[in-house]
CSV table of C-alpha atoms and ligand atoms in Angstrom, one decimal:
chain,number,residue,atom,x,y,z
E,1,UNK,CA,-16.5,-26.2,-12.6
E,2,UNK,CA,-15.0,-29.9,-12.6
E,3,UNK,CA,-12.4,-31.0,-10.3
E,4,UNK,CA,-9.6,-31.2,-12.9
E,5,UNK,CA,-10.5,-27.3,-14.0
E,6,UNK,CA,-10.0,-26.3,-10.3
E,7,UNK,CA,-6.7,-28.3,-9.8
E,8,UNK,CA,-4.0,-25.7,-10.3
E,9,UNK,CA,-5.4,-23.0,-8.3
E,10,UNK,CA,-4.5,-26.0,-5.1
E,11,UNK,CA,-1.0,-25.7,-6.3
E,12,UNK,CA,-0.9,-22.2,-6.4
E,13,UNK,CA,-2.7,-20.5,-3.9
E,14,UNK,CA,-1.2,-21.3,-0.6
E,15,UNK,CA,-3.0,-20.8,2.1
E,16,UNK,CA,0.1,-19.8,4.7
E,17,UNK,CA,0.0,-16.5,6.0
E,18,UNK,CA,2.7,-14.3,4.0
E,19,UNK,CA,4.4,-13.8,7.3
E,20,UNK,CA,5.5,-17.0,7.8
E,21,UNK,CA,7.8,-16.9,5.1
E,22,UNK,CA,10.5,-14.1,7.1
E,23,UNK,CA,13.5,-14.9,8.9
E,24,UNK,CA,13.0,-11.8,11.0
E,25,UNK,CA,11.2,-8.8,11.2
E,26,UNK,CA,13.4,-5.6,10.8
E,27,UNK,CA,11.0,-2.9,10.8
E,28,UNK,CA,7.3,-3.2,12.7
E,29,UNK,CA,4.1,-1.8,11.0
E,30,UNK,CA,4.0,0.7,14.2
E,31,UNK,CA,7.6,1.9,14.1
E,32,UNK,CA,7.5,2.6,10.3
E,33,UNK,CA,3.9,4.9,10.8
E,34,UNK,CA,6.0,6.7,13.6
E,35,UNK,CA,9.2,7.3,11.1
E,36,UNK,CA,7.1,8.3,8.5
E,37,UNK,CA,5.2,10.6,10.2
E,38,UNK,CA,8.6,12.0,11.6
E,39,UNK,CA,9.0,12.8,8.4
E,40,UNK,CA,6.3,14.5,7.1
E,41,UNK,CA,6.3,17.1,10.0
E,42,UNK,CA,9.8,17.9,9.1
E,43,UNK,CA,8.8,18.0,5.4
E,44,UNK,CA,6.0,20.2,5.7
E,45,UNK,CA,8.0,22.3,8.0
E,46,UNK,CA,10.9,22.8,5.5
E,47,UNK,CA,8.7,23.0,2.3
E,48,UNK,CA,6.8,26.1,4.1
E,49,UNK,CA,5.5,28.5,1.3
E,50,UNK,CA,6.7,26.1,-1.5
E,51,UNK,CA,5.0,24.7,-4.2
E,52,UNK,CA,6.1,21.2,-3.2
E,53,UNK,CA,5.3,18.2,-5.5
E,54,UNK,CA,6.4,14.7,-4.0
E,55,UNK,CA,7.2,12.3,-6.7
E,56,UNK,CA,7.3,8.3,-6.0
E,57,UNK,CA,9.0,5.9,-8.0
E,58,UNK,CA,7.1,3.1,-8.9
E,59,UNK,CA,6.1,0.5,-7.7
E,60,UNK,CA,7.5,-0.2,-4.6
E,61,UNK,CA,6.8,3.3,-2.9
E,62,UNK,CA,3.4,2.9,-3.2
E,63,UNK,CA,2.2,2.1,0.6
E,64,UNK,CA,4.8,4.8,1.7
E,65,UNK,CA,4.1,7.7,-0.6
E,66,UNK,CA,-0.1,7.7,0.2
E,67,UNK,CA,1.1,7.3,4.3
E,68,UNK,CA,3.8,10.0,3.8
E,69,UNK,CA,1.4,12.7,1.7
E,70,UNK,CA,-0.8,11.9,4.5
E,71,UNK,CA,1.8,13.0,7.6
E,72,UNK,CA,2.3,16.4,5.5
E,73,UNK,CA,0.0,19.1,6.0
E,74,UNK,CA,1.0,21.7,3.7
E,75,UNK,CA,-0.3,21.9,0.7
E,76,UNK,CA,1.0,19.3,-2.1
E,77,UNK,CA,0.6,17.3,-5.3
E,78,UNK,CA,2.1,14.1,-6.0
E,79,UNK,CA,3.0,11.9,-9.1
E,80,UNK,CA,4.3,8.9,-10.2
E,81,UNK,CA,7.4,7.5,-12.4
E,82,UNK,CA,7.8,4.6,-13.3
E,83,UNK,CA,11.0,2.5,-13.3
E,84,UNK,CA,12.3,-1.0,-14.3
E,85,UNK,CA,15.6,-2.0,-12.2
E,86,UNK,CA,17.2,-5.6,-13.8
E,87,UNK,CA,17.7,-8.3,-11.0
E,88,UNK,CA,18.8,-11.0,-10.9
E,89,UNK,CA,17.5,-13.0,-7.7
E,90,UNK,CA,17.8,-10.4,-4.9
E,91,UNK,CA,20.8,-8.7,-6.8
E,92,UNK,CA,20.5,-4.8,-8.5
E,93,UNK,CA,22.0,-5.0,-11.4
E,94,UNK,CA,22.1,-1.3,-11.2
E,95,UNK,CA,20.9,-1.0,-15.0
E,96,UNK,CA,17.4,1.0,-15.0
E,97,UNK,CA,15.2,2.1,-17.3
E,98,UNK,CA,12.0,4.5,-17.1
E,99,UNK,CA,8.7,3.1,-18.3
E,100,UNK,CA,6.5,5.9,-17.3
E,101,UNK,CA,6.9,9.3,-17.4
E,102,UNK,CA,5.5,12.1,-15.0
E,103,UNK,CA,2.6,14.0,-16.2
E,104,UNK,CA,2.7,16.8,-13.8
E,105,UNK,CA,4.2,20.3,-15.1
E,106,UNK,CA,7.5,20.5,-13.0
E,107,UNK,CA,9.1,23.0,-14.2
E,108,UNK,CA,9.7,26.0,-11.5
E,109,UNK,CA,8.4,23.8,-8.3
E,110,UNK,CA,10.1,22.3,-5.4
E,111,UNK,CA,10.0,18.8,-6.2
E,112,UNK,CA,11.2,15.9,-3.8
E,113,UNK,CA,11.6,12.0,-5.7
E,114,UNK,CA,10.9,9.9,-2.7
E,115,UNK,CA,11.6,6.2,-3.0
E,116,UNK,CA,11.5,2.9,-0.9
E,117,UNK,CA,15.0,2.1,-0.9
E,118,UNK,CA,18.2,3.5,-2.0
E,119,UNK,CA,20.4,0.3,-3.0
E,120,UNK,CA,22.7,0.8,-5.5
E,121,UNK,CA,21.2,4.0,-6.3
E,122,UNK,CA,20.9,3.0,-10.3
E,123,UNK,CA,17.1,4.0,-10.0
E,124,UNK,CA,17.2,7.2,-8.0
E,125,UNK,CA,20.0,8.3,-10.4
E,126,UNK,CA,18.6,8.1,-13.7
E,127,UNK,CA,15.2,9.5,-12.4
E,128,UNK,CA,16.7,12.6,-10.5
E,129,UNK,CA,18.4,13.1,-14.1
E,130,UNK,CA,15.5,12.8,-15.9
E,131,UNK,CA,13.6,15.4,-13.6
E,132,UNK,CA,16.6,18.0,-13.4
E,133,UNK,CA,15.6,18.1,-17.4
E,134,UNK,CA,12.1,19.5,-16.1
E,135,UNK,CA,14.0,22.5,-14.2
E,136,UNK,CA,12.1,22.1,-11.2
E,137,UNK,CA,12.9,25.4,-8.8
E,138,UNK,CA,14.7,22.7,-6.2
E,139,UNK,CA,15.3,19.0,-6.2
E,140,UNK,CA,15.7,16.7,-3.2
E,141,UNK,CA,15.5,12.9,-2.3
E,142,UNK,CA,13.4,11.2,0.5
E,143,UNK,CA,14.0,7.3,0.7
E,144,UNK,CA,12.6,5.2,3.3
E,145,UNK,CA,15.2,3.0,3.3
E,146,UNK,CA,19.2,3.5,2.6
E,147,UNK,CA,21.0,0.2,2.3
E,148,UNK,CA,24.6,0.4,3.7
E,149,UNK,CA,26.8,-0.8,1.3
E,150,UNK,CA,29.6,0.2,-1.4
E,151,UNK,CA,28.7,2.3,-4.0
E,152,UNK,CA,30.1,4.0,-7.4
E,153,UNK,CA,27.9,6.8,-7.2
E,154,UNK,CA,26.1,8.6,-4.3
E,155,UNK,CA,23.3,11.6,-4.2
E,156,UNK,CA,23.2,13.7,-1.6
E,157,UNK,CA,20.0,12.2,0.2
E,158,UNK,CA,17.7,15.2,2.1
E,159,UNK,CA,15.7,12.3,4.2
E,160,UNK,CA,16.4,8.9,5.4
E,161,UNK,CA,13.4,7.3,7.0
E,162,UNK,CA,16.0,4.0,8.6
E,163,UNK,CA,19.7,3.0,7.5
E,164,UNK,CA,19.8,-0.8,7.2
E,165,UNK,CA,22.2,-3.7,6.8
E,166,UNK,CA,22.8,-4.8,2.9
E,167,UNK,CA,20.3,-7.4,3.3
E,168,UNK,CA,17.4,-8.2,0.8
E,169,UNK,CA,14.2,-7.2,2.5
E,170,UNK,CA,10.5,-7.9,1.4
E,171,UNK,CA,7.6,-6.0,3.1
E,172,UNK,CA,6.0,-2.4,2.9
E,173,UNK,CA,5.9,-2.2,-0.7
E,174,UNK,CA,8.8,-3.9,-1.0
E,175,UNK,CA,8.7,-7.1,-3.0
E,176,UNK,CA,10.6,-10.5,-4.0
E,177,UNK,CA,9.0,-11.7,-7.1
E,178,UNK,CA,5.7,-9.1,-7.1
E,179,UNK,CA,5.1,-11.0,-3.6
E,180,UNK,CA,5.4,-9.9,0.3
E,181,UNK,CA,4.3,-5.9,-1.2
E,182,UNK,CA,1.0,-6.1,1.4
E,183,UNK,CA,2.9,-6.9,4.5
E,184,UNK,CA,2.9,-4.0,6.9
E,185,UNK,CA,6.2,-4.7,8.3
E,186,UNK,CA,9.3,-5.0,6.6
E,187,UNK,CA,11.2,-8.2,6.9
E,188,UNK,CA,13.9,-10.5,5.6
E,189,UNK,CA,12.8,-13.9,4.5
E,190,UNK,CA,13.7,-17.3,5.0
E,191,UNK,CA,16.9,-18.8,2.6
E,192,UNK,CA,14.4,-21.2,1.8
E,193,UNK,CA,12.3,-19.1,0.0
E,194,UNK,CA,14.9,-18.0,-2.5
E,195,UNK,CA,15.5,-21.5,-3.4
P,1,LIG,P1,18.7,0.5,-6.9
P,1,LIG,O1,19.7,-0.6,-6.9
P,1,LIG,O2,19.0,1.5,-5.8
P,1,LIG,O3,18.5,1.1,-8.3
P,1,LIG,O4,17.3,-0.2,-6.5
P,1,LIG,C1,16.5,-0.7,-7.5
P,1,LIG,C2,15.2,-1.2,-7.0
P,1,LIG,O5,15.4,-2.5,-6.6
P,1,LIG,C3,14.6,-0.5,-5.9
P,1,LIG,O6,13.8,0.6,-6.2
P,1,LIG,C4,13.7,-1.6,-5.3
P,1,LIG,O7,12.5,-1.6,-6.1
P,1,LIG,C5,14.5,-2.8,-5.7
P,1,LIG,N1,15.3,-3.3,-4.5
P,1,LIG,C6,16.5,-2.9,-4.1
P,1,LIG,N2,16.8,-3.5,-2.9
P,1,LIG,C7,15.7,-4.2,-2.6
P,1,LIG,C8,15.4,-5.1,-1.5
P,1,LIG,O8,16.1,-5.3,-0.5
P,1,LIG,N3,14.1,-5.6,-1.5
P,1,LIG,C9,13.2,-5.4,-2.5
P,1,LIG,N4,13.5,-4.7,-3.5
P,1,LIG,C10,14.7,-4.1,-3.6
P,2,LIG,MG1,11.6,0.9,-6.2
C-alpha cells in the first residue's frame, strides 16, 4: 500500500483511549454489574412460573440486555426491536420510528421491553404500543437508566436500574455519534467533544 493510500486512516483513527474523552464518570463498570444483577434476582423472583420474554430496544441496550438475561435464572427468551429516535446533537426529538420488528410469538406471555434509558420516553412509547397490539398476557418496562426531567407523557416504569440528572451520557451501550458504546462505564463527555 503507498503512503498516500494509507493517509486517511492517520486522520481518522485516533489512537486516545475512548476514556479520555469524559468529563466525569457517573456510573462505574462494577456498580452497574451490581445494579443489574439486583435486578435480575428481583426479575426472576417476580416472573416465577411465567412465560417471561425480555425484549430490548435496539441498539443501545445491547451490553445490558445479554448482562441482565444473564442475572435471571428463570427460564426466558429474549428479542429484539428496533428503533430510530431523531436527534439533533445530544437532543430527543422525541419523534421515533420502528425499523425492526420482533419475531418472537408474543401473544399470551409475560413480556417486559427493557431499554437503556428512558429520556423523553418517545421510544419506549411507541414500542410498548406496538407490542400491546401482540396481546402479550402482561406488559412491563425495565430501563437502566431514567433521566429526570419534564415530560408530556409518562409509563408507569416496573424497574429502574439508576435515576440520573438530564445530562447527555455516552458509555454502556450508550452512544454519541455510534461512538463511546464499548466503554464499560457510563460517562458524560467533555463540551469539547460536541463541538
Ligand atoms: P427517548 O427520548 O426516551 O425516546 O430516547 C430515545 C433514544 O435516544 C434512547 O433510546 C437512546 O438511544 C437515545 N438517548 C437518549 N438520551 C441519551 C443519552 O443521554 N445518551 C445517549 N443516547 C441517549
Ligand atoms: Mg435506545
Amino acid at each position: 500500500m503507498t503512503a498516500q493510500a494509507k493517509a486517511p486512516l492517520v486522520n481518522i483513527v485516533s489512537e486516545k483511549p475512548l476514556a479520555d474523552d469524559l468529563a466525569r464518570i457517573l456510573l462505574t463498570g462494577t456498580e452497574i454489574a451490581s445494579r443489574v444483577a439486583d435486578l435480575g434476582s428481583r426479575i426472576s423472583h417476580d416472573y416465577q412460573g411465567k412465560d417471561l420474554v425480555l425484549v430490548g430496544v435496539l441498539k443501545g441496550v445491547i451490553f445490558f440486555l445479554s448482562d441482565l438475561s444473564r442475572e435471571i435464572s428463570i427460564p426466558h427468551s429474549f428479542d429484539l426491536v428496533g428503533a430510530q429516535s431523531y436527534k439533533s446533537g445530544v437532543k430527543s426529538s422525541g419523534q421515533v420510528s420502528i425499523t425492526k420488528d420482533i419475531d418472537l410469538e408474543l401473544q399470551g406471555r409475560d413480556v417486559l421491553l427493557v431499554e437503556d434509558i428512558y429520556d423523553t420516553g418517545g421510544t419506549i412509547h411507541l414500542v410498548h404500543d406496538m407490542i400491546r397490539m401482540y396481546r402479550p398476557n402482561s406488559l412491563e418496562v425495565c430501563t437502566l437508566l431514567y433521566k429526570k426531567c419534564k415530560r408530556t407523557k409518562t409509563l408507569p416504569i416496573k424497574y429502574v436500574g439508576f435515576e440520573i440528572e438530564d445530562v447527555f451520557v455516552v458509555g454502556y451501550g450508550l452512544d454519541y455519534k455510534e461512538k463511546y458504546r464499548s466503554l464499560k462505564c457510563i460517562g458524560v463527555l467533555h463540551p469539547e467533544v460536541y463541538q
